[in-house]
């Protein structure tokens, strides 16, 4: 009887589910490029830059023996600290029109879920993971100025600045991205714990909406392909730690763009042939995390 009870207790202990909750706050910034190419040359490039945003995050770590599952949400506070630069091109590649505006971050959040298996080698843990994330981001361009060169000439920055007022453009991204990740942790000195991870995705799906209010036009870009690579590092002392991360995303040429009039009843979305939309972004984060 004692042996049976001992076996049952051993099994229960071996499969105990452990929950760990973490809250984070920090600063996030970076640049998002909204691209449109023609068959032979670039057509336009919008550079949405946010130098710094107050960012918050919450994640839950669930472990069953060596099986690991992580889920969480990150979001940034809206702000008006950025800039947006808009370049239009001649077929030669020279800039034919330029504008600059104030970039307002309207919303920015990410939901993620991943799972994997932990291998322990003395004080080192190695965790291969697979997961998926959904990312939403929306910007709007306000006020600013426009520079138009003389007919046939390229922009050089010395042209007269034509002031504009109000919300001229908004841009919204919705990205669904599966990924694989390799995480390595090391309990290297007493209560100090270091962990680092590399994330990679060979494919993602994105739907982006670009609305030009002064022109009464809206463009919808559908991108089916590209890649993402990211790195993250954490160093903890007891329950508090420092977090640093960087993520780079670039879409492939497997993309289509559609246009439609806004403010007009009955306007239908139409495919714009011979144009290839794209996105490219680099986002960094530095923060402090606390184990609850």
PDB file of C-alpha atoms in Angstrom:
ATOM      1  CA  UNK A   1       0.000   0.000   0.000  1.00  0.00           C
ATOM      2  CA  UNK A   2       2.789   2.437   0.911  1.00  0.00           C
ATOM      3  CA  UNK A   3       4.520   1.694  -2.382  1.00  0.00           C
ATOM      4  CA  UNK A   4       1.309   2.396  -4.340  1.00  0.00           C
ATOM      5  CA  UNK A   5       0.762   5.721  -2.527  1.00  0.00           C
ATOM      6  CA  UNK A   6       4.403   6.672  -3.183  1.00  0.00           C
ATOM      7  CA  UNK A   7       3.996   5.962  -6.922  1.00  0.00           C
ATOM      8  CA  UNK A   8       0.805   8.045  -7.116  1.00  0.00           C
ATOM      9  CA  UNK A   9       2.486  10.979  -5.345  1.00  0.00           C
ATOM     10  CA  UNK A  10       5.494  10.691  -7.650  1.00  0.00           C
ATOM     11  CA  UNK A  11       3.271  10.823 -10.759  1.00  0.00           C
ATOM     12  CA  UNK A  12       1.333  13.813  -9.405  1.00  0.00           C
ATOM     13  CA  UNK A  13       4.552  15.695  -8.648  1.00  0.00           C
ATOM     14  CA  UNK A  14       6.008  14.857 -12.071  1.00  0.00           C
ATOM     15  CA  UNK A  15       2.983  16.333 -13.842  1.00  0.00           C
ATOM     16  CA  UNK A  16       2.332  19.361 -11.676  1.00  0.00           C
ATOM     17  CA  UNK A  17       1.265  22.357 -13.763  1.00  0.00           C
ATOM     18  CA  UNK A  18       3.217  25.494 -12.935  1.00  0.00           C
ATOM     19  CA  UNK A  19       1.999  29.015 -13.794  1.00  0.00           C
ATOM     20  CA  UNK A  20       4.280  32.077 -13.936  1.00  0.00           C
ATOM     21  CA  UNK A  21       2.958  35.569 -14.677  1.00  0.00           C
ATOM     22  CA  UNK A  22       5.049  38.528 -15.844  1.00  0.00           C
ATOM     23  CA  UNK A  23       4.207  42.222 -16.312  1.00  0.00           C
ATOM     24  CA  UNK A  24       6.403  44.561 -18.368  1.00  0.00           C
ATOM     25  CA  UNK A  25       6.696  48.258 -19.115  1.00  0.00           C
ATOM     26  CA  UNK A  26       9.169  49.927 -21.419  1.00  0.00           C
ATOM     27  CA  UNK A  27       9.919  52.108 -24.425  1.00  0.00           C
ATOM     28  CA  UNK A  28       9.370  50.928 -27.999  1.00  0.00           C
ATOM     29  CA  UNK A  29      10.281  52.661 -31.237  1.00  0.00           C
ATOM     30  CA  UNK A  30      11.181  52.092 -34.854  1.00  0.00           C
ATOM     31  CA  UNK A  31      10.259  52.709 -38.473  1.00  0.00           C
ATOM     32  CA  UNK A  32       7.627  51.197 -40.758  1.00  0.00           C
ATOM     33  CA  UNK A  33       8.049  51.523 -44.533  1.00  0.00           C
ATOM     34  CA  UNK A  34       4.942  51.428 -46.706  1.00  0.00           C
ATOM     35  CA  UNK A  35       6.088  50.607 -50.252  1.00  0.00           C
ATOM     36  CA  UNK A  36       4.532  50.551 -53.705  1.00  0.00           C
ATOM     37  CA  UNK A  37       6.482  49.342 -56.744  1.00  0.00           C
ATOM     38  CA  UNK A  38       5.617  49.353 -60.427  1.00  0.00           C
ATOM     39  CA  UNK A  39       6.738  46.770 -62.936  1.00  0.00           C
ATOM     40  CA  UNK A  40      10.145  48.408 -63.475  1.00  0.00           C
ATOM     41  CA  UNK A  41      10.647  51.049 -60.770  1.00  0.00           C
ATOM     42  CA  UNK A  42       9.382  52.256 -57.357  1.00  0.00           C
ATOM     43  CA  UNK A  43       6.178  54.321 -57.346  1.00  0.00           C
ATOM     44  CA  UNK A  44       6.000  55.591 -53.766  1.00  0.00           C
ATOM     45  CA  UNK A  45       7.445  55.138 -50.296  1.00  0.00           C
ATOM     46  CA  UNK A  46       5.893  56.295 -47.014  1.00  0.00           C
ATOM     47  CA  UNK A  47       8.163  56.277 -43.978  1.00  0.00           C
ATOM     48  CA  UNK A  48       6.211  56.091 -40.696  1.00  0.00           C
ATOM     49  CA  UNK A  49       8.653  56.749 -37.849  1.00  0.00           C
ATOM     50  CA  UNK A  50       7.903  56.573 -34.126  1.00  0.00           C
ATOM     51  CA  UNK A  51      11.003  57.441 -32.059  1.00  0.00           C
ATOM     52  CA  UNK A  52       9.563  56.232 -28.747  1.00  0.00           C
ATOM     53  CA  UNK A  53       6.273  54.933 -27.338  1.00  0.00           C
ATOM     54  CA  UNK A  54       5.331  53.882 -23.823  1.00  0.00           C
ATOM     55  CA  UNK A  55       4.727  50.146 -24.117  1.00  0.00           C
ATOM     56  CA  UNK A  56       3.167  47.589 -21.758  1.00  0.00           C
ATOM     57  CA  UNK A  57       3.040  43.817 -21.807  1.00  0.00           C
ATOM     58  CA  UNK A  58       1.713  40.826 -19.908  1.00  0.00           C
ATOM     59  CA  UNK A  59       2.692  37.192 -20.475  1.00  0.00           C
ATOM     60  CA  UNK A  60       1.823  33.897 -18.854  1.00  0.00           C
ATOM     61  CA  UNK A  61       4.196  30.922 -18.780  1.00  0.00           C
ATOM     62  CA  UNK A  62       2.600  27.506 -18.279  1.00  0.00           C
ATOM     63  CA  UNK A  63       4.779  24.429 -17.779  1.00  0.00           C
ATOM     64  CA  UNK A  64       3.879  20.753 -17.400  1.00  0.00           C
ATOM     65  CA  UNK A  65       7.047  18.853 -16.618  1.00  0.00           C
ATOM     66  CA  UNK A  66       9.296  19.879 -19.555  1.00  0.00           C
ATOM     67  CA  UNK A  67       6.448  21.023 -21.823  1.00  0.00           C
ATOM     68  CA  UNK A  68       6.184  24.820 -22.060  1.00  0.00           C
ATOM     69  CA  UNK A  69       3.406  27.148 -23.259  1.00  0.00           C
ATOM     70  CA  UNK A  70       3.585  30.956 -23.382  1.00  0.00           C
ATOM     71  CA  UNK A  71       0.846  33.431 -24.173  1.00  0.00           C
ATOM     72  CA  UNK A  72       0.592  37.185 -23.813  1.00  0.00           C
ATOM     73  CA  UNK A  73      -0.305  40.625 -25.089  1.00  0.00           C
ATOM     74  CA  UNK A  74       1.759  43.770 -25.732  1.00  0.00           C
ATOM     75  CA  UNK A  75       0.362  47.234 -26.448  1.00  0.00           C
ATOM     76  CA  UNK A  76       1.638  50.802 -26.873  1.00  0.00           C
ATOM     77  CA  UNK A  77       0.040  54.016 -25.679  1.00  0.00           C
ATOM     78  CA  UNK A  78      -1.178  56.341 -28.485  1.00  0.00           C
ATOM     79  CA  UNK A  79       1.077  59.347 -29.051  1.00  0.00           C
ATOM     80  CA  UNK A  80       1.908  62.193 -31.460  1.00  0.00           C
ATOM     81  CA  UNK A  81       5.707  62.070 -31.337  1.00  0.00           C
ATOM     82  CA  UNK A  82       6.610  60.702 -34.758  1.00  0.00           C
ATOM     83  CA  UNK A  83       7.071  61.883 -38.338  1.00  0.00           C
ATOM     84  CA  UNK A  84       5.842  60.613 -41.687  1.00  0.00           C
ATOM     85  CA  UNK A  85       7.695  61.257 -44.941  1.00  0.00           C
ATOM     86  CA  UNK A  86       6.081  60.549 -48.311  1.00  0.00           C
ATOM     87  CA  UNK A  87       8.155  60.085 -51.496  1.00  0.00           C
ATOM     88  CA  UNK A  88       6.726  59.725 -55.021  1.00  0.00           C
ATOM     89  CA  UNK A  89       9.014  58.672 -57.874  1.00  0.00           C
ATOM     90  CA  UNK A  90       9.615  59.140 -61.589  1.00  0.00           C
ATOM     91  CA  UNK A  91      10.194  55.940 -63.574  1.00  0.00           C
ATOM     92  CA  UNK A  92      13.892  56.901 -63.522  1.00  0.00           C
ATOM     93  CA  UNK A  93      13.893  56.457 -59.728  1.00  0.00           C
ATOM     94  CA  UNK A  94      14.237  60.180 -58.971  1.00  0.00           C
ATOM     95  CA  UNK A  95      11.822  61.734 -56.456  1.00  0.00           C
ATOM     96  CA  UNK A  96       9.099  63.756 -58.194  1.00  0.00           C
ATOM     97  CA  UNK A  97       7.177  64.864 -55.067  1.00  0.00           C
ATOM     98  CA  UNK A  98       7.839  64.952 -51.325  1.00  0.00           C
ATOM     99  CA  UNK A  99       5.808  65.686 -48.212  1.00  0.00           C
ATOM    100  CA  UNK A 100       6.406  65.572 -44.463  1.00  0.00           C
ATOM    101  CA  UNK A 101       3.807  65.297 -41.694  1.00  0.00           C
ATOM    102  CA  UNK A 102       3.350  64.623 -38.006  1.00  0.00           C
ATOM    103  CA  UNK A 103       2.871  60.892 -37.346  1.00  0.00           C
ATOM    104  CA  UNK A 104       0.271  60.001 -34.719  1.00  0.00           C
ATOM    105  CA  UNK A 105       0.351  56.449 -33.376  1.00  0.00           C
ATOM    106  CA  UNK A 106      -3.341  55.594 -33.021  1.00  0.00           C
ATOM    107  CA  UNK A 107      -3.035  51.964 -31.846  1.00  0.00           C
ATOM    108  CA  UNK A 108      -0.423  49.220 -31.600  1.00  0.00           C
ATOM    109  CA  UNK A 109      -0.878  45.792 -30.009  1.00  0.00           C
ATOM    110  CA  UNK A 110       0.306  42.197 -30.407  1.00  0.00           C
ATOM    111  CA  UNK A 111      -1.194  38.880 -29.264  1.00  0.00           C
ATOM    112  CA  UNK A 112       0.967  35.756 -29.250  1.00  0.00           C
ATOM    113  CA  UNK A 113       0.951  32.072 -28.341  1.00  0.00           C
ATOM    114  CA  UNK A 114       3.805  29.557 -28.514  1.00  0.00           C
ATOM    115  CA  UNK A 115       4.714  26.171 -27.077  1.00  0.00           C
ATOM    116  CA  UNK A 116       7.714  23.869 -26.933  1.00  0.00           C
ATOM    117  CA  UNK A 117       9.812  21.441 -24.906  1.00  0.00           C
ATOM    118  CA  UNK A 118      12.602  22.286 -22.456  1.00  0.00           C
ATOM    119  CA  UNK A 119      15.899  20.384 -22.425  1.00  0.00           C
ATOM    120  CA  UNK A 120      18.013  20.872 -19.291  1.00  0.00           C
ATOM    121  CA  UNK A 121      21.800  20.513 -19.308  1.00  0.00           C
ATOM    122  CA  UNK A 122      23.051  21.317 -15.820  1.00  0.00           C
ATOM    123  CA  UNK A 123      22.373  25.070 -15.371  1.00  0.00           C
ATOM    124  CA  UNK A 124      21.458  25.624 -19.037  1.00  0.00           C
ATOM    125  CA  UNK A 125      18.001  25.161 -20.549  1.00  0.00           C
ATOM    126  CA  UNK A 126      17.336  24.922 -24.298  1.00  0.00           C
ATOM    127  CA  UNK A 127      13.755  25.402 -25.486  1.00  0.00           C
ATOM    128  CA  UNK A 128      12.699  25.040 -29.142  1.00  0.00           C
ATOM    129  CA  UNK A 129       9.253  26.624 -29.650  1.00  0.00           C
ATOM    130  CA  UNK A 130       6.659  27.117 -32.370  1.00  0.00           C
ATOM    131  CA  UNK A 131       3.918  29.714 -32.257  1.00  0.00           C
ATOM    132  CA  UNK A 132       1.762  32.321 -33.922  1.00  0.00           C
ATOM    133  CA  UNK A 133       1.190  36.040 -33.379  1.00  0.00           C
ATOM    134  CA  UNK A 134      -1.284  38.655 -34.525  1.00  0.00           C
ATOM    135  CA  UNK A 135      -0.059  42.228 -34.839  1.00  0.00           C
ATOM    136  CA  UNK A 136      -2.153  45.368 -35.340  1.00  0.00           C
ATOM    137  CA  UNK A 137      -0.767  48.852 -35.883  1.00  0.00           C
ATOM    138  CA  UNK A 138      -2.379  52.099 -37.059  1.00  0.00           C
ATOM    139  CA  UNK A 139      -0.836  55.487 -37.879  1.00  0.00           C
ATOM    140  CA  UNK A 140      -2.260  58.789 -39.080  1.00  0.00           C
ATOM    141  CA  UNK A 141      -0.434  61.683 -40.753  1.00  0.00           C
ATOM    142  CA  UNK A 142      -1.412  65.215 -39.711  1.00  0.00           C
ATOM    143  CA  UNK A 143      -0.589  68.731 -40.942  1.00  0.00           C
ATOM    144  CA  UNK A 144       2.888  69.270 -42.435  1.00  0.00           C
ATOM    145  CA  UNK A 145       3.926  70.462 -45.875  1.00  0.00           C
ATOM    146  CA  UNK A 146       4.253  69.406 -49.513  1.00  0.00           C
ATOM    147  CA  UNK A 147       7.074  70.141 -52.000  1.00  0.00           C
ATOM    148  CA  UNK A 148       6.457  69.814 -55.751  1.00  0.00           C
ATOM    149  CA  UNK A 149       9.357  70.496 -58.170  1.00  0.00           C
ATOM    150  CA  UNK A 150       8.950  72.214 -61.512  1.00  0.00           C
ATOM    151  CA  UNK A 151       7.533  70.004 -64.264  1.00  0.00           C
ATOM    152  CA  UNK A 152       9.997  67.297 -65.250  1.00  0.00           C
ATOM    153  CA  UNK A 153      12.532  68.127 -62.535  1.00  0.00           C
ATOM    154  CA  UNK A 154      13.511  65.985 -59.567  1.00  0.00           C
ATOM    155  CA  UNK A 155      12.916  67.047 -55.962  1.00  0.00           C
ATOM    156  CA  UNK A 156      15.992  68.426 -54.181  1.00  0.00           C
ATOM    157  CA  UNK A 157      14.517  69.848 -50.958  1.00  0.00           C
ATOM    158  CA  UNK A 158      14.813  73.524 -51.877  1.00  0.00           C
ATOM    159  CA  UNK A 159      11.311  73.802 -53.328  1.00  0.00           C
ATOM    160  CA  UNK A 160       8.679  76.034 -51.754  1.00  0.00           C
ATOM    161  CA  UNK A 161       6.839  74.375 -48.869  1.00  0.00           C
ATOM    162  CA  UNK A 162       3.064  74.260 -49.317  1.00  0.00           C
ATOM    163  CA  UNK A 163       1.476  73.957 -45.868  1.00  0.00           C
ATOM    164  CA  UNK A 164      -1.306  71.403 -45.346  1.00  0.00           C
ATOM    165  CA  UNK A 165      -3.666  71.049 -42.397  1.00  0.00           C
ATOM    166  CA  UNK A 166      -5.638  68.199 -40.884  1.00  0.00           C
ATOM    167  CA  UNK A 167      -5.524  64.417 -41.130  1.00  0.00           C
ATOM    168  CA  UNK A 168      -4.380  63.667 -44.676  1.00  0.00           C
ATOM    169  CA  UNK A 169      -3.479  59.964 -44.539  1.00  0.00           C
ATOM    170  CA  UNK A 170      -4.043  56.953 -42.276  1.00  0.00           C
ATOM    171  CA  UNK A 171      -2.319  53.591 -42.494  1.00  0.00           C
ATOM    172  CA  UNK A 172      -3.379  50.377 -40.768  1.00  0.00           C
ATOM    173  CA  UNK A 173      -1.524  47.038 -40.638  1.00  0.00           C
ATOM    174  CA  UNK A 174      -2.950  43.648 -39.668  1.00  0.00           C
ATOM    175  CA  UNK A 175      -0.387  40.844 -39.728  1.00  0.00           C
ATOM    176  CA  UNK A 176      -0.762  37.118 -38.962  1.00  0.00           C
ATOM    177  CA  UNK A 177       2.643  35.509 -38.505  1.00  0.00           C
ATOM    178  CA  UNK A 178       3.566  31.898 -37.575  1.00  0.00           C
ATOM    179  CA  UNK A 179       7.085  31.472 -36.225  1.00  0.00           C
ATOM    180  CA  UNK A 180       9.678  29.171 -34.731  1.00  0.00           C
ATOM    181  CA  UNK A 181      11.879  30.235 -31.835  1.00  0.00           C
ATOM    182  CA  UNK A 182      14.931  28.948 -30.022  1.00  0.00           C
ATOM    183  CA  UNK A 183      15.331  30.081 -26.429  1.00  0.00           C
ATOM    184  CA  UNK A 184      18.371  29.476 -24.217  1.00  0.00           C
ATOM    185  CA  UNK A 185      18.419  30.208 -20.488  1.00  0.00           C
ATOM    186  CA  UNK A 186      21.225  30.068 -17.958  1.00  0.00           C
ATOM    187  CA  UNK A 187      21.091  30.266 -14.163  1.00  0.00           C
ATOM    188  CA  UNK A 188      24.671  31.482 -14.016  1.00  0.00           C
ATOM    189  CA  UNK A 189      25.079  33.023 -10.549  1.00  0.00           C
ATOM    190  CA  UNK A 190      22.907  32.618  -7.454  1.00  0.00           C
ATOM    191  CA  UNK A 191      19.683  34.571  -8.150  1.00  0.00           C
ATOM    192  CA  UNK A 192      20.744  35.849 -11.587  1.00  0.00           C
ATOM    193  CA  UNK A 193      19.080  34.318 -14.640  1.00  0.00           C
ATOM    194  CA  UNK A 194      19.856  35.117 -18.277  1.00  0.00           C
ATOM    195  CA  UNK A 195      17.781  34.085 -21.282  1.00  0.00           C
ATOM    196  CA  UNK A 196      18.057  34.873 -24.961  1.00  0.00           C
ATOM    197  CA  UNK A 197      15.972  33.856 -27.960  1.00  0.00           C
ATOM    198  CA  UNK A 198      15.991  34.061 -31.744  1.00  0.00           C
ATOM    199  CA  UNK A 199      12.701  34.067 -33.656  1.00  0.00           C
ATOM    200  CA  UNK A 200      12.214  33.369 -37.359  1.00  0.00           C
ATOM    201  CA  UNK A 201       9.249  33.185 -39.714  1.00  0.00           C
ATOM    202  CA  UNK A 202       9.600  32.228 -43.398  1.00  0.00           C
ATOM    203  CA  UNK A 203       6.097  33.467 -44.241  1.00  0.00           C
ATOM    204  CA  UNK A 204       3.341  35.790 -43.050  1.00  0.00           C
ATOM    205  CA  UNK A 205      -0.003  37.195 -44.177  1.00  0.00           C
ATOM    206  CA  UNK A 206      -0.737  40.920 -44.035  1.00  0.00           C
ATOM    207  CA  UNK A 207      -3.691  43.128 -44.930  1.00  0.00           C
ATOM    208  CA  UNK A 208      -2.959  46.853 -44.869  1.00  0.00           C
ATOM    209  CA  UNK A 209      -5.295  49.785 -45.485  1.00  0.00           C
ATOM    210  CA  UNK A 210      -3.972  53.122 -46.742  1.00  0.00           C
ATOM    211  CA  UNK A 211      -6.543  55.949 -46.757  1.00  0.00           C
ATOM    212  CA  UNK A 212      -5.848  59.317 -48.467  1.00  0.00           C
ATOM    213  CA  UNK A 213      -8.538  61.691 -47.236  1.00  0.00           C
ATOM    214  CA  UNK A 214      -7.622  64.715 -49.364  1.00  0.00           C
ATOM    215  CA  UNK A 215      -7.844  62.541 -52.505  1.00  0.00           C
ATOM    216  CA  UNK A 216     -10.922  60.575 -51.321  1.00  0.00           C
ATOM    217  CA  UNK A 217      -9.050  57.344 -52.085  1.00  0.00           C
ATOM    218  CA  UNK A 218      -8.475  54.146 -50.133  1.00  0.00           C
ATOM    219  CA  UNK A 219      -5.980  51.415 -51.003  1.00  0.00           C
ATOM    220  CA  UNK A 220      -6.032  47.880 -49.617  1.00  0.00           C
ATOM    221  CA  UNK A 221      -2.818  45.864 -49.828  1.00  0.00           C
ATOM    222  CA  UNK A 222      -2.867  42.071 -49.506  1.00  0.00           C
ATOM    223  CA  UNK A 223       0.539  40.461 -48.917  1.00  0.00           C
ATOM    224  CA  UNK A 224       1.012  36.707 -48.796  1.00  0.00           C
ATOM    225  CA  UNK A 225       4.660  36.008 -48.073  1.00  0.00           C
ATOM    226  CA  UNK A 226       7.867  37.477 -46.719  1.00  0.00           C
ATOM    227  CA  UNK A 227       9.928  36.834 -43.617  1.00  0.00           C
ATOM    228  CA  UNK A 228      10.483  37.989 -40.040  1.00  0.00           C
ATOM    229  CA  UNK A 229      13.532  37.690 -37.818  1.00  0.00           C
ATOM    230  CA  UNK A 230      13.780  38.814 -34.223  1.00  0.00           C
ATOM    231  CA  UNK A 231      15.999  38.576 -31.164  1.00  0.00           C
ATOM    232  CA  UNK A 232      15.262  39.050 -27.478  1.00  0.00           C
ATOM    233  CA  UNK A 233      17.344  39.062 -24.306  1.00  0.00           C
ATOM    234  CA  UNK A 234      16.408  39.052 -20.611  1.00  0.00           C
ATOM    235  CA  UNK A 235      18.495  39.271 -17.469  1.00  0.00           C
ATOM    236  CA  UNK A 236      16.721  38.720 -14.145  1.00  0.00           C
ATOM    237  CA  UNK A 237      17.717  39.168 -10.536  1.00  0.00           C
ATOM    238  CA  UNK A 238      15.162  37.369  -8.378  1.00  0.00           C
ATOM    239  CA  UNK A 239      11.812  38.736  -9.604  1.00  0.00           C
ATOM    240  CA  UNK A 240      12.846  41.806 -11.629  1.00  0.00           C
ATOM    241  CA  UNK A 241      14.623  41.944 -14.965  1.00  0.00           C
ATOM    242  CA  UNK A 242      15.659  43.993 -17.982  1.00  0.00           C
ATOM    243  CA  UNK A 243      14.265  43.115 -21.426  1.00  0.00           C
ATOM    244  CA  UNK A 244      15.650  44.105 -24.841  1.00  0.00           C
ATOM    245  CA  UNK A 245      14.322  43.047 -28.251  1.00  0.00           C
ATOM    246  CA  UNK A 246      14.474  43.819 -31.966  1.00  0.00           C
ATOM    247  CA  UNK A 247      12.247  42.610 -34.815  1.00  0.00           C
ATOM    248  CA  UNK A 248      12.618  43.021 -38.587  1.00  0.00           C
ATOM    249  CA  UNK A 249       9.840  42.245 -41.097  1.00  0.00           C
ATOM    250  CA  UNK A 250       9.909  42.387 -44.897  1.00  0.00           C
ATOM    251  CA  UNK A 251       7.180  41.289 -47.326  1.00  0.00           C
ATOM    252  CA  UNK A 252       7.690  39.389 -50.591  1.00  0.00           C
ATOM    253  CA  UNK A 253       6.571  40.239 -54.130  1.00  0.00           C
ATOM    254  CA  UNK A 254       3.513  37.987 -53.751  1.00  0.00           C
ATOM    255  CA  UNK A 255       1.175  40.920 -53.134  1.00  0.00           C
ATOM    256  CA  UNK A 256      -1.771  42.779 -54.658  1.00  0.00           C
ATOM    257  CA  UNK A 257      -3.240  46.221 -54.151  1.00  0.00           C
ATOM    258  CA  UNK A 258      -6.852  47.354 -54.595  1.00  0.00           C
ATOM    259  CA  UNK A 259      -8.275  50.877 -54.761  1.00  0.00           C
ATOM    260  CA  UNK A 260     -11.667  52.480 -54.292  1.00  0.00           C
ATOM    261  CA  UNK A 261     -13.189  55.922 -53.879  1.00  0.00           C
ATOM    262  CA  UNK A 262     -14.376  56.959 -50.432  1.00  0.00           C
ATOM    263  CA  UNK A 263     -17.181  59.400 -49.750  1.00  0.00           C
ATOM    264  CA  UNK A 264     -18.990  58.143 -52.864  1.00  0.00           C
ATOM    265  CA  UNK A 265     -21.977  55.810 -52.659  1.00  0.00           C
ATOM    266  CA  UNK A 266     -21.624  52.569 -54.588  1.00  0.00           C
ATOM    267  CA  UNK A 267     -17.859  52.736 -55.033  1.00  0.00           C
ATOM    268  CA  UNK A 268     -16.358  49.270 -55.568  1.00  0.00           C
ATOM    269  CA  UNK A 269     -12.884  48.026 -54.789  1.00  0.00           C
ATOM    270  CA  UNK A 270     -10.836  47.364 -57.952  1.00  0.00           C
ATOM    271  CA  UNK A 271      -7.567  45.527 -58.497  1.00  0.00           C
ATOM    272  CA  UNK A 272      -4.729  47.850 -59.526  1.00  0.00           C
ATOM    273  CA  UNK A 273      -2.754  45.849 -62.073  1.00  0.00           C
ATOM    274  CA  UNK A 274       1.037  46.148 -62.444  1.00  0.00           C
ATOM    275  CA  UNK A 275       1.521  47.469 -58.900  1.00  0.00           C
ATOM    276  CA  UNK A 276       3.164  45.536 -56.060  1.00  0.00           C
ATOM    277  CA  UNK A 277       2.664  46.779 -52.474  1.00  0.00           C
ATOM    278  CA  UNK A 278       5.071  45.965 -49.689  1.00  0.00           C
ATOM    279  CA  UNK A 279       6.011  46.537 -46.066  1.00  0.00           C
ATOM    280  CA  UNK A 280       9.310  46.660 -44.244  1.00  0.00           C
ATOM    281  CA  UNK A 281       9.846  47.498 -40.587  1.00  0.00           C
ATOM    282  CA  UNK A 282      12.403  47.487 -37.808  1.00  0.00           C
ATOM    283  CA  UNK A 283      11.075  47.746 -34.230  1.00  0.00           C
ATOM    284  CA  UNK A 284      13.127  47.837 -30.998  1.00  0.00           C
ATOM    285  CA  UNK A 285      12.112  47.656 -27.327  1.00  0.00           C
ATOM    286  CA  UNK A 286      13.826  48.229 -23.972  1.00  0.00           C
ATOM    287  CA  UNK A 287      11.876  47.551 -20.792  1.00  0.00           C
ATOM    288  CA  UNK A 288      11.654  46.315 -17.234  1.00  0.00           C
ATOM    289  CA  UNK A 289       9.773  43.112 -16.388  1.00  0.00           C
ATOM    290  CA  UNK A 290       8.479  41.872 -13.034  1.00  0.00           C
ATOM    291  CA  UNK A 291       7.505  38.335 -12.063  1.00  0.00           C
ATOM    292  CA  UNK A 292       4.175  38.529 -10.247  1.00  0.00           C
TER     293      UNK A 292
END
